[in-house]
């Protein structure tokens, strides 16, 4: 009798809610559906570099019903150590990539499922090309910036968290007659900011895709005051950039570079308002996944395994038009999914009178 197939799964890049739900779906489909073996690789591609390879075989009975609901990733992850970064002084060129490829071979894998964001997909694809790995991608990231899919696992939960933060900030803003700024993540994309900003009733939403002007912000706050409202809510994505004539120093840059605080000081200075700043940070990544994220995770995990069964490789599972589809990884890594400055959400924000930049 032929040996059952062996597939690997790893989570790579920043964690988010719903990763465990993907792993669970893969295990259910691969073991329960096809009778395969599933090897969970620890700490992303870093696990494939260790010797022995850092991994644990996954079994159906590890998924007792609780793991679906848990944040984080039971396999661990790694968002550093790109194997294609320039070699360290003590390293031969390509040594890290070769070691990862060797790790895949040592495990005797027939295919590898990489649950990652755009950066991880690109690395995985380069590894697959270099070493002939059989690869399937599953998109996950709170940033929702992976191309060719309407949704990545983890995004919805992050939007829920940011919206809840606005729900909690609004009463205190109104009680104290303050301007509250909420700084959210998203790396170079403003998806979390615009989704939560609209859902949470923000007055100003600043996203990296649309430069902002200080005059526009001040004008909006003054209008709110003239209308008799005593508070305002501002959402700012971590990597926003001012317009060249914005009247603000160039700032932004990813990773909580303090844009919220700088904007707060500027608003206080220009308007005299009392301002408070909340940096939401990694709270957006933790906690239980939302029902929608669990559904995406389930559909993606099942489809990823089915693709391997069908011999359809070098693909990423994706969500489009209410369906779980698959798209070429080559095309995914060649594109980026920013907020469309002419798209429905920006038009909606403008239609609601939200200041969203110049
Ligand atoms: O890509 C996910 C993300 O949470 C971004 O929104 C954020 O800029 C970054 O990761 C934070 O990374 P780290 O976990 O390394 O601080």
PDB file of C-alpha atoms in Angstrom, residues 33-337:
ATOM      1  CA  UNK A  33     -10.792  13.747   4.465  1.00  0.00           C
ATOM      2  CA  UNK A  34      -7.783  12.187   2.756  1.00  0.00           C
ATOM      3  CA  UNK A  35      -5.982  10.143   5.400  1.00  0.00           C
ATOM      4  CA  UNK A  36      -2.758  12.146   4.963  1.00  0.00           C
ATOM      5  CA  UNK A  37      -0.206  13.109   7.618  1.00  0.00           C
ATOM      6  CA  UNK A  38       0.209  16.752   8.596  1.00  0.00           C
ATOM      7  CA  UNK A  39       3.476  18.158   9.930  1.00  0.00           C
ATOM      8  CA  UNK A  40       3.236  21.496  11.726  1.00  0.00           C
ATOM      9  CA  UNK A  41       6.489  23.441  11.317  1.00  0.00           C
ATOM     10  CA  UNK A  42       7.358  25.646  14.275  1.00  0.00           C
ATOM     11  CA  UNK A  43       8.199  29.363  14.108  1.00  0.00           C
ATOM     12  CA  UNK A  44       7.644  29.781  10.376  1.00  0.00           C
ATOM     13  CA  UNK A  45      10.535  29.128   8.006  1.00  0.00           C
ATOM     14  CA  UNK A  46      12.880  29.435  11.014  1.00  0.00           C
ATOM     15  CA  UNK A  47      11.715  25.946  12.028  1.00  0.00           C
ATOM     16  CA  UNK A  48      12.876  24.545   8.699  1.00  0.00           C
ATOM     17  CA  UNK A  49      16.344  25.967   9.349  1.00  0.00           C
ATOM     18  CA  UNK A  50      16.846  24.132  12.640  1.00  0.00           C
ATOM     19  CA  UNK A  51      18.286  20.623  12.893  1.00  0.00           C
ATOM     20  CA  UNK A  52      16.462  18.523  13.623  1.00  0.00           C
ATOM     21  CA  UNK A  53      13.744  20.518  11.883  1.00  0.00           C
ATOM     22  CA  UNK A  54      11.513  22.113  14.521  1.00  0.00           C
ATOM     23  CA  UNK A  55       8.125  20.527  13.936  1.00  0.00           C
ATOM     24  CA  UNK A  56       5.362  18.440  15.449  1.00  0.00           C
ATOM     25  CA  UNK A  57       3.035  16.054  13.766  1.00  0.00           C
ATOM     26  CA  UNK A  58      -0.551  17.242  14.054  1.00  0.00           C
ATOM     27  CA  UNK A  59      -3.389  14.875  14.904  1.00  0.00           C
ATOM     28  CA  UNK A  60      -7.144  15.291  14.873  1.00  0.00           C
ATOM     29  CA  UNK A  61      -7.403  14.800  18.639  1.00  0.00           C
ATOM     30  CA  UNK A  62      -5.258  17.901  19.263  1.00  0.00           C
ATOM     31  CA  UNK A  63      -8.221  19.925  18.066  1.00  0.00           C
ATOM     32  CA  UNK A  64     -10.585  19.412  20.944  1.00  0.00           C
ATOM     33  CA  UNK A  65     -12.911  22.255  20.036  1.00  0.00           C
ATOM     34  CA  UNK A  66     -11.093  25.007  21.867  1.00  0.00           C
ATOM     35  CA  UNK A  67      -8.247  25.843  19.496  1.00  0.00           C
ATOM     36  CA  UNK A  68     -10.650  27.241  16.866  1.00  0.00           C
ATOM     37  CA  UNK A  69     -11.463  30.056  19.258  1.00  0.00           C
ATOM     38  CA  UNK A  70      -7.929  30.952  20.299  1.00  0.00           C
ATOM     39  CA  UNK A  71      -5.844  33.874  19.057  1.00  0.00           C
ATOM     40  CA  UNK A  72      -2.162  33.572  18.145  1.00  0.00           C
ATOM     41  CA  UNK A  73      -0.741  30.505  16.443  1.00  0.00           C
ATOM     42  CA  UNK A  74      -0.129  27.134  18.072  1.00  0.00           C
ATOM     43  CA  UNK A  75       2.825  26.696  15.685  1.00  0.00           C
ATOM     44  CA  UNK A  76       4.572  29.971  16.489  1.00  0.00           C
ATOM     45  CA  UNK A  77       5.670  32.393  13.788  1.00  0.00           C
ATOM     46  CA  UNK A  78       8.544  34.587  12.766  1.00  0.00           C
ATOM     47  CA  UNK A  79       8.568  37.961  11.058  1.00  0.00           C
ATOM     48  CA  UNK A  80      12.356  38.403  10.899  1.00  0.00           C
ATOM     49  CA  UNK A  81      15.167  36.634   9.078  1.00  0.00           C
ATOM     50  CA  UNK A  82      14.201  36.907   5.426  1.00  0.00           C
ATOM     51  CA  UNK A  83      16.389  34.122   3.927  1.00  0.00           C
ATOM     52  CA  UNK A  84      16.941  36.315   0.870  1.00  0.00           C
ATOM     53  CA  UNK A  85      18.385  39.212   2.855  1.00  0.00           C
ATOM     54  CA  UNK A  86      22.074  39.863   2.105  1.00  0.00           C
ATOM     55  CA  UNK A  87      24.203  37.118   3.703  1.00  0.00           C
ATOM     56  CA  UNK A  88      25.681  37.752   7.139  1.00  0.00           C
ATOM     57  CA  UNK A  89      29.481  38.052   7.299  1.00  0.00           C
ATOM     58  CA  UNK A  90      29.861  34.394   8.304  1.00  0.00           C
ATOM     59  CA  UNK A  91      27.406  33.079   5.716  1.00  0.00           C
ATOM     60  CA  UNK A  92      27.617  31.904   2.103  1.00  0.00           C
ATOM     61  CA  UNK A  93      25.150  33.600  -0.289  1.00  0.00           C
ATOM     62  CA  UNK A  94      21.860  31.720  -0.381  1.00  0.00           C
ATOM     63  CA  UNK A  95      22.812  29.560   2.626  1.00  0.00           C
ATOM     64  CA  UNK A  96      19.649  30.278   4.606  1.00  0.00           C
ATOM     65  CA  UNK A  97      17.359  29.587   1.658  1.00  0.00           C
ATOM     66  CA  UNK A  98      19.239  26.350   0.919  1.00  0.00           C
ATOM     67  CA  UNK A  99      18.867  25.232   4.523  1.00  0.00           C
ATOM     68  CA  UNK A 100      15.112  25.865   4.483  1.00  0.00           C
ATOM     69  CA  UNK A 101      14.766  23.903   1.250  1.00  0.00           C
ATOM     70  CA  UNK A 102      16.835  21.113   2.771  1.00  0.00           C
ATOM     71  CA  UNK A 103      14.541  21.159   5.824  1.00  0.00           C
ATOM     72  CA  UNK A 104      11.512  20.638   3.554  1.00  0.00           C
ATOM     73  CA  UNK A 105      13.264  17.672   1.915  1.00  0.00           C
ATOM     74  CA  UNK A 106      14.346  16.175   5.249  1.00  0.00           C
ATOM     75  CA  UNK A 107      10.700  16.098   6.326  1.00  0.00           C
ATOM     76  CA  UNK A 108       9.786  14.257   3.134  1.00  0.00           C
ATOM     77  CA  UNK A 109       6.962  16.678   2.404  1.00  0.00           C
ATOM     78  CA  UNK A 110       4.772  16.354  -0.653  1.00  0.00           C
ATOM     79  CA  UNK A 111       3.572  19.948  -0.286  1.00  0.00           C
ATOM     80  CA  UNK A 112       3.741  22.895   2.072  1.00  0.00           C
ATOM     81  CA  UNK A 113       0.926  25.250   3.084  1.00  0.00           C
ATOM     82  CA  UNK A 114       2.224  28.697   4.004  1.00  0.00           C
ATOM     83  CA  UNK A 115      -0.199  30.835   5.974  1.00  0.00           C
ATOM     84  CA  UNK A 116       1.205  34.313   5.506  1.00  0.00           C
ATOM     85  CA  UNK A 117       0.912  37.895   4.349  1.00  0.00           C
ATOM     86  CA  UNK A 118       2.357  39.478   1.215  1.00  0.00           C
ATOM     87  CA  UNK A 119       5.973  39.391   2.454  1.00  0.00           C
ATOM     88  CA  UNK A 120       5.756  35.731   3.483  1.00  0.00           C
ATOM     89  CA  UNK A 121       4.116  34.776   0.191  1.00  0.00           C
ATOM     90  CA  UNK A 122       6.960  36.369  -1.712  1.00  0.00           C
ATOM     91  CA  UNK A 123       9.613  34.584   0.348  1.00  0.00           C
ATOM     92  CA  UNK A 124       7.788  31.259   0.078  1.00  0.00           C
ATOM     93  CA  UNK A 125       7.466  31.615  -3.663  1.00  0.00           C
ATOM     94  CA  UNK A 126      11.156  32.381  -4.090  1.00  0.00           C
ATOM     95  CA  UNK A 127      11.968  29.317  -1.986  1.00  0.00           C
ATOM     96  CA  UNK A 128       9.591  27.208  -4.061  1.00  0.00           C
ATOM     97  CA  UNK A 129      11.213  28.410  -7.265  1.00  0.00           C
ATOM     98  CA  UNK A 130      14.721  27.844  -5.958  1.00  0.00           C
ATOM     99  CA  UNK A 131      14.051  24.402  -4.498  1.00  0.00           C
ATOM    100  CA  UNK A 132      11.113  23.014  -6.436  1.00  0.00           C
ATOM    101  CA  UNK A 133       8.847  23.049  -3.361  1.00  0.00           C
ATOM    102  CA  UNK A 134       5.158  22.321  -3.844  1.00  0.00           C
ATOM    103  CA  UNK A 135       3.535  25.345  -2.343  1.00  0.00           C
ATOM    104  CA  UNK A 136       0.039  26.591  -1.479  1.00  0.00           C
ATOM    105  CA  UNK A 137      -0.562  30.001   0.125  1.00  0.00           C
ATOM    106  CA  UNK A 138      -3.286  30.983   2.591  1.00  0.00           C
ATOM    107  CA  UNK A 139      -3.636  34.762   3.038  1.00  0.00           C
ATOM    108  CA  UNK A 140      -3.609  36.100   6.590  1.00  0.00           C
ATOM    109  CA  UNK A 141      -2.869  39.579   7.846  1.00  0.00           C
ATOM    110  CA  UNK A 142      -4.667  42.230   9.808  1.00  0.00           C
ATOM    111  CA  UNK A 143      -3.497  44.683   7.112  1.00  0.00           C
ATOM    112  CA  UNK A 144      -5.658  43.041   4.374  1.00  0.00           C
ATOM    113  CA  UNK A 145      -3.120  44.118   1.785  1.00  0.00           C
ATOM    114  CA  UNK A 146      -2.608  40.749   0.063  1.00  0.00           C
ATOM    115  CA  UNK A 147      -3.577  41.082  -3.598  1.00  0.00           C
ATOM    116  CA  UNK A 148      -6.290  39.110  -5.398  1.00  0.00           C
ATOM    117  CA  UNK A 149      -8.340  38.313  -2.320  1.00  0.00           C
ATOM    118  CA  UNK A 150     -11.085  40.421  -0.830  1.00  0.00           C
ATOM    119  CA  UNK A 151     -10.264  39.157   2.640  1.00  0.00           C
ATOM    120  CA  UNK A 152      -7.306  37.869   4.568  1.00  0.00           C
ATOM    121  CA  UNK A 153      -7.749  35.914   7.774  1.00  0.00           C
ATOM    122  CA  UNK A 154      -7.365  38.250  10.773  1.00  0.00           C
ATOM    123  CA  UNK A 155      -8.458  41.478   9.122  1.00  0.00           C
ATOM    124  CA  UNK A 156     -12.070  41.381  10.261  1.00  0.00           C
ATOM    125  CA  UNK A 157     -11.123  40.774  13.865  1.00  0.00           C
ATOM    126  CA  UNK A 158      -8.710  43.710  13.784  1.00  0.00           C
ATOM    127  CA  UNK A 159     -11.466  45.942  12.402  1.00  0.00           C
ATOM    128  CA  UNK A 160     -13.795  44.736  15.158  1.00  0.00           C
ATOM    129  CA  UNK A 161     -11.200  45.606  17.799  1.00  0.00           C
ATOM    130  CA  UNK A 162     -10.561  49.068  16.334  1.00  0.00           C
ATOM    131  CA  UNK A 163     -14.288  49.735  16.031  1.00  0.00           C
ATOM    132  CA  UNK A 164     -14.843  48.673  19.615  1.00  0.00           C
ATOM    133  CA  UNK A 165     -12.058  51.046  20.643  1.00  0.00           C
ATOM    134  CA  UNK A 166     -13.966  53.893  18.971  1.00  0.00           C
ATOM    135  CA  UNK A 167     -17.169  52.787  20.705  1.00  0.00           C
ATOM    136  CA  UNK A 168     -15.318  53.046  24.001  1.00  0.00           C
ATOM    137  CA  UNK A 169     -13.596  56.325  23.196  1.00  0.00           C
ATOM    138  CA  UNK A 170     -16.733  58.139  22.096  1.00  0.00           C
ATOM    139  CA  UNK A 171     -18.410  58.397  25.522  1.00  0.00           C
ATOM    140  CA  UNK A 172     -15.265  59.581  27.258  1.00  0.00           C
ATOM    141  CA  UNK A 173     -14.580  62.053  24.439  1.00  0.00           C
ATOM    142  CA  UNK A 174     -18.104  63.449  24.842  1.00  0.00           C
ATOM    143  CA  UNK A 175     -17.901  63.525  28.636  1.00  0.00           C
ATOM    144  CA  UNK A 176     -14.696  65.573  28.631  1.00  0.00           C
ATOM    145  CA  UNK A 177     -15.235  67.624  25.441  1.00  0.00           C
ATOM    146  CA  UNK A 178     -12.074  66.247  23.865  1.00  0.00           C
ATOM    147  CA  UNK A 179     -10.637  65.250  20.543  1.00  0.00           C
ATOM    148  CA  UNK A 180      -9.619  61.587  20.698  1.00  0.00           C
ATOM    149  CA  UNK A 181      -7.128  60.181  18.232  1.00  0.00           C
ATOM    150  CA  UNK A 182      -6.975  56.424  17.654  1.00  0.00           C
ATOM    151  CA  UNK A 183      -3.802  55.198  15.942  1.00  0.00           C
ATOM    152  CA  UNK A 184      -4.285  51.868  14.219  1.00  0.00           C
ATOM    153  CA  UNK A 185      -1.979  49.422  12.459  1.00  0.00           C
ATOM    154  CA  UNK A 186      -2.084  48.416   8.816  1.00  0.00           C
ATOM    155  CA  UNK A 187       1.504  48.865   7.705  1.00  0.00           C
ATOM    156  CA  UNK A 188       1.419  50.695   4.347  1.00  0.00           C
ATOM    157  CA  UNK A 189      -2.322  50.229   3.843  1.00  0.00           C
ATOM    158  CA  UNK A 190      -5.278  52.036   5.386  1.00  0.00           C
ATOM    159  CA  UNK A 191      -7.821  49.196   5.335  1.00  0.00           C
ATOM    160  CA  UNK A 192      -8.193  48.904   9.113  1.00  0.00           C
ATOM    161  CA  UNK A 193      -8.400  52.690   9.504  1.00  0.00           C
ATOM    162  CA  UNK A 194     -11.080  53.289   6.894  1.00  0.00           C
ATOM    163  CA  UNK A 195     -13.197  50.267   7.819  1.00  0.00           C
ATOM    164  CA  UNK A 196     -13.130  50.984  11.547  1.00  0.00           C
ATOM    165  CA  UNK A 197     -13.378  54.737  10.973  1.00  0.00           C
ATOM    166  CA  UNK A 198     -16.630  54.417   9.068  1.00  0.00           C
ATOM    167  CA  UNK A 199     -18.044  51.708  11.338  1.00  0.00           C
ATOM    168  CA  UNK A 200     -17.060  53.598  14.485  1.00  0.00           C
ATOM    169  CA  UNK A 201     -18.384  57.008  13.466  1.00  0.00           C
ATOM    170  CA  UNK A 202     -15.055  58.821  13.149  1.00  0.00           C
ATOM    171  CA  UNK A 203     -14.967  62.431  11.981  1.00  0.00           C
ATOM    172  CA  UNK A 204     -11.500  62.261  10.468  1.00  0.00           C
ATOM    173  CA  UNK A 205      -9.799  59.197   8.960  1.00  0.00           C
ATOM    174  CA  UNK A 206      -6.230  59.459   7.726  1.00  0.00           C
ATOM    175  CA  UNK A 207      -4.848  56.657   5.549  1.00  0.00           C
ATOM    176  CA  UNK A 208      -1.491  56.221   3.784  1.00  0.00           C
ATOM    177  CA  UNK A 209      -3.130  56.114   0.353  1.00  0.00           C
ATOM    178  CA  UNK A 210      -4.453  59.706   0.612  1.00  0.00           C
ATOM    179  CA  UNK A 211      -2.151  62.485   1.843  1.00  0.00           C
ATOM    180  CA  UNK A 212      -3.654  64.721   4.505  1.00  0.00           C
ATOM    181  CA  UNK A 213      -3.516  68.482   4.997  1.00  0.00           C
ATOM    182  CA  UNK A 214      -3.503  70.181   8.376  1.00  0.00           C
ATOM    183  CA  UNK A 215      -5.844  72.912   7.125  1.00  0.00           C
ATOM    184  CA  UNK A 216      -8.445  70.269   6.222  1.00  0.00           C
ATOM    185  CA  UNK A 217      -8.219  68.672   9.655  1.00  0.00           C
ATOM    186  CA  UNK A 218      -8.537  72.003  11.466  1.00  0.00           C
ATOM    187  CA  UNK A 219     -11.430  73.087   9.255  1.00  0.00           C
ATOM    188  CA  UNK A 220     -13.290  69.847   9.972  1.00  0.00           C
ATOM    189  CA  UNK A 221     -12.786  70.194  13.739  1.00  0.00           C
ATOM    190  CA  UNK A 222     -13.916  73.825  13.660  1.00  0.00           C
ATOM    191  CA  UNK A 223     -17.030  72.857  11.709  1.00  0.00           C
ATOM    192  CA  UNK A 224     -17.892  70.207  14.308  1.00  0.00           C
ATOM    193  CA  UNK A 225     -17.580  72.844  17.044  1.00  0.00           C
ATOM    194  CA  UNK A 226     -19.726  75.340  15.120  1.00  0.00           C
ATOM    195  CA  UNK A 227     -22.382  72.644  14.804  1.00  0.00           C
ATOM    196  CA  UNK A 228     -22.474  72.437  18.569  1.00  0.00           C
ATOM    197  CA  UNK A 229     -20.761  69.083  19.087  1.00  0.00           C
ATOM    198  CA  UNK A 230     -18.224  69.015  21.915  1.00  0.00           C
ATOM    199  CA  UNK A 231     -16.021  66.093  20.845  1.00  0.00           C
ATOM    200  CA  UNK A 232     -14.418  64.536  17.799  1.00  0.00           C
ATOM    201  CA  UNK A 233     -12.985  61.134  16.881  1.00  0.00           C
ATOM    202  CA  UNK A 234      -9.941  60.843  14.640  1.00  0.00           C
ATOM    203  CA  UNK A 235      -8.551  57.567  13.253  1.00  0.00           C
ATOM    204  CA  UNK A 236      -5.013  57.604  11.930  1.00  0.00           C
ATOM    205  CA  UNK A 237      -3.230  54.727  10.208  1.00  0.00           C
ATOM    206  CA  UNK A 238       0.342  54.260  11.361  1.00  0.00           C
ATOM    207  CA  UNK A 239       1.961  55.052   7.999  1.00  0.00           C
ATOM    208  CA  UNK A 240       0.042  58.140   6.869  1.00  0.00           C
ATOM    209  CA  UNK A 241       1.858  60.846   4.954  1.00  0.00           C
ATOM    210  CA  UNK A 242       1.084  64.559   4.830  1.00  0.00           C
ATOM    211  CA  UNK A 243       0.503  66.277   1.488  1.00  0.00           C
ATOM    212  CA  UNK A 244       3.563  68.315   0.365  1.00  0.00           C
ATOM    213  CA  UNK A 245       1.776  71.532   1.303  1.00  0.00           C
ATOM    214  CA  UNK A 246       0.105  70.040   4.372  1.00  0.00           C
ATOM    215  CA  UNK A 247       1.643  72.378   6.879  1.00  0.00           C
ATOM    216  CA  UNK A 248       3.098  69.377   8.732  1.00  0.00           C
ATOM    217  CA  UNK A 249       6.551  67.867   8.874  1.00  0.00           C
ATOM    218  CA  UNK A 250       6.912  64.713   6.769  1.00  0.00           C
ATOM    219  CA  UNK A 251       6.268  61.886   9.195  1.00  0.00           C
ATOM    220  CA  UNK A 252       4.372  58.641   9.115  1.00  0.00           C
ATOM    221  CA  UNK A 253       6.433  55.633   8.276  1.00  0.00           C
ATOM    222  CA  UNK A 254       5.233  52.269   9.395  1.00  0.00           C
ATOM    223  CA  UNK A 255       5.243  50.693  12.814  1.00  0.00           C
ATOM    224  CA  UNK A 256       3.666  53.020  15.283  1.00  0.00           C
ATOM    225  CA  UNK A 257       6.144  55.756  14.475  1.00  0.00           C
ATOM    226  CA  UNK A 258       4.341  58.110  16.829  1.00  0.00           C
ATOM    227  CA  UNK A 259       2.129  59.753  14.247  1.00  0.00           C
ATOM    228  CA  UNK A 260      -0.810  59.811  16.680  1.00  0.00           C
ATOM    229  CA  UNK A 261       1.149  61.813  19.245  1.00  0.00           C
ATOM    230  CA  UNK A 262       2.547  64.213  16.657  1.00  0.00           C
ATOM    231  CA  UNK A 263      -0.870  64.778  15.158  1.00  0.00           C
ATOM    232  CA  UNK A 264      -2.317  65.287  18.633  1.00  0.00           C
ATOM    233  CA  UNK A 265       0.223  67.988  19.454  1.00  0.00           C
ATOM    234  CA  UNK A 266      -0.454  69.669  16.138  1.00  0.00           C
ATOM    235  CA  UNK A 267      -4.234  69.669  16.626  1.00  0.00           C
ATOM    236  CA  UNK A 268      -3.927  70.970  20.182  1.00  0.00           C
ATOM    237  CA  UNK A 269      -1.625  73.717  18.962  1.00  0.00           C
ATOM    238  CA  UNK A 270      -3.797  74.797  16.007  1.00  0.00           C
ATOM    239  CA  UNK A 271      -7.247  74.488  17.600  1.00  0.00           C
ATOM    240  CA  UNK A 272      -6.711  74.785  21.340  1.00  0.00           C
ATOM    241  CA  UNK A 273      -8.644  71.544  21.779  1.00  0.00           C
ATOM    242  CA  UNK A 274      -7.833  69.122  24.549  1.00  0.00           C
ATOM    243  CA  UNK A 275      -6.533  66.023  22.778  1.00  0.00           C
ATOM    244  CA  UNK A 276      -5.904  62.456  23.902  1.00  0.00           C
ATOM    245  CA  UNK A 277      -4.161  59.762  21.886  1.00  0.00           C
ATOM    246  CA  UNK A 278      -4.667  55.986  21.991  1.00  0.00           C
ATOM    247  CA  UNK A 279      -2.226  53.701  20.187  1.00  0.00           C
ATOM    248  CA  UNK A 280      -4.079  50.437  19.704  1.00  0.00           C
ATOM    249  CA  UNK A 281      -0.999  48.411  18.693  1.00  0.00           C
ATOM    250  CA  UNK A 282      -0.869  44.645  18.948  1.00  0.00           C
ATOM    251  CA  UNK A 283      -4.269  44.433  20.650  1.00  0.00           C
ATOM    252  CA  UNK A 284      -5.535  44.377  17.053  1.00  0.00           C
ATOM    253  CA  UNK A 285      -3.788  41.057  16.485  1.00  0.00           C
ATOM    254  CA  UNK A 286      -4.706  39.082  19.588  1.00  0.00           C
ATOM    255  CA  UNK A 287      -7.885  37.648  21.023  1.00  0.00           C
ATOM    256  CA  UNK A 288     -10.492  35.309  19.671  1.00  0.00           C
ATOM    257  CA  UNK A 289     -11.136  35.449  15.928  1.00  0.00           C
ATOM    258  CA  UNK A 290     -14.460  36.888  14.802  1.00  0.00           C
ATOM    259  CA  UNK A 291     -17.002  34.477  13.298  1.00  0.00           C
ATOM    260  CA  UNK A 292     -16.192  35.822   9.802  1.00  0.00           C
ATOM    261  CA  UNK A 293     -12.481  35.197  10.293  1.00  0.00           C
ATOM    262  CA  UNK A 294     -13.235  31.652  11.451  1.00  0.00           C
ATOM    263  CA  UNK A 295     -15.303  31.128   8.304  1.00  0.00           C
ATOM    264  CA  UNK A 296     -12.561  32.429   6.002  1.00  0.00           C
ATOM    265  CA  UNK A 297     -10.039  30.318   7.893  1.00  0.00           C
ATOM    266  CA  UNK A 298     -12.194  27.202   7.507  1.00  0.00           C
ATOM    267  CA  UNK A 299     -12.884  27.741   3.810  1.00  0.00           C
ATOM    268  CA  UNK A 300      -9.244  28.566   3.060  1.00  0.00           C
ATOM    269  CA  UNK A 301      -7.877  25.601   5.017  1.00  0.00           C
ATOM    270  CA  UNK A 302     -10.188  23.104   3.320  1.00  0.00           C
ATOM    271  CA  UNK A 303      -9.561  24.532  -0.153  1.00  0.00           C
ATOM    272  CA  UNK A 304      -5.782  24.585   0.374  1.00  0.00           C
ATOM    273  CA  UNK A 305      -5.782  20.838   1.049  1.00  0.00           C
ATOM    274  CA  UNK A 306      -8.144  20.151  -1.869  1.00  0.00           C
ATOM    275  CA  UNK A 307      -5.780  22.049  -4.192  1.00  0.00           C
ATOM    276  CA  UNK A 308      -2.927  19.755  -3.166  1.00  0.00           C
ATOM    277  CA  UNK A 309      -5.172  16.736  -3.787  1.00  0.00           C
ATOM    278  CA  UNK A 310      -5.981  18.107  -7.245  1.00  0.00           C
ATOM    279  CA  UNK A 311      -2.287  18.707  -7.962  1.00  0.00           C
ATOM    280  CA  UNK A 312      -2.950  22.434  -8.411  1.00  0.00           C
ATOM    281  CA  UNK A 313       0.171  23.990  -6.898  1.00  0.00           C
ATOM    282  CA  UNK A 314       1.853  27.396  -6.744  1.00  0.00           C
ATOM    283  CA  UNK A 315      -1.584  28.868  -5.965  1.00  0.00           C
ATOM    284  CA  UNK A 316      -3.063  30.944  -3.170  1.00  0.00           C
ATOM    285  CA  UNK A 317      -6.584  30.425  -1.877  1.00  0.00           C
ATOM    286  CA  UNK A 318      -8.627  33.607  -1.993  1.00  0.00           C
ATOM    287  CA  UNK A 319     -12.057  35.045  -1.307  1.00  0.00           C
ATOM    288  CA  UNK A 320     -13.935  36.629  -4.176  1.00  0.00           C
ATOM    289  CA  UNK A 321     -17.604  37.312  -4.843  1.00  0.00           C
ATOM    290  CA  UNK A 322     -18.846  35.148  -1.981  1.00  0.00           C
ATOM    291  CA  UNK A 323     -16.694  32.250  -3.112  1.00  0.00           C
ATOM    292  CA  UNK A 324     -13.460  30.565  -2.116  1.00  0.00           C
ATOM    293  CA  UNK A 325     -11.281  30.486  -5.209  1.00  0.00           C
ATOM    294  CA  UNK A 326      -7.592  30.047  -5.991  1.00  0.00           C
ATOM    295  CA  UNK A 327      -5.253  32.413  -7.791  1.00  0.00           C
ATOM    296  CA  UNK A 328      -1.674  32.133  -9.106  1.00  0.00           C
ATOM    297  CA  UNK A 329       0.895  32.983  -6.424  1.00  0.00           C
ATOM    298  CA  UNK A 330       3.004  34.598  -9.120  1.00  0.00           C
ATOM    299  CA  UNK A 331       0.309  37.233  -9.662  1.00  0.00           C
ATOM    300  CA  UNK A 332      -0.304  37.699  -5.936  1.00  0.00           C
ATOM    301  CA  UNK A 333       3.299  38.591  -5.194  1.00  0.00           C
ATOM    302  CA  UNK A 334       3.508  40.965  -8.160  1.00  0.00           C
ATOM    303  CA  UNK A 335       0.739  43.198  -6.772  1.00  0.00           C
ATOM    304  CA  UNK A 336      -0.289  45.088  -3.658  1.00  0.00           C
ATOM    305  CA  UNK A 337      -3.786  45.650  -2.292  1.00  0.00           C
TER     306      UNK A 337
END
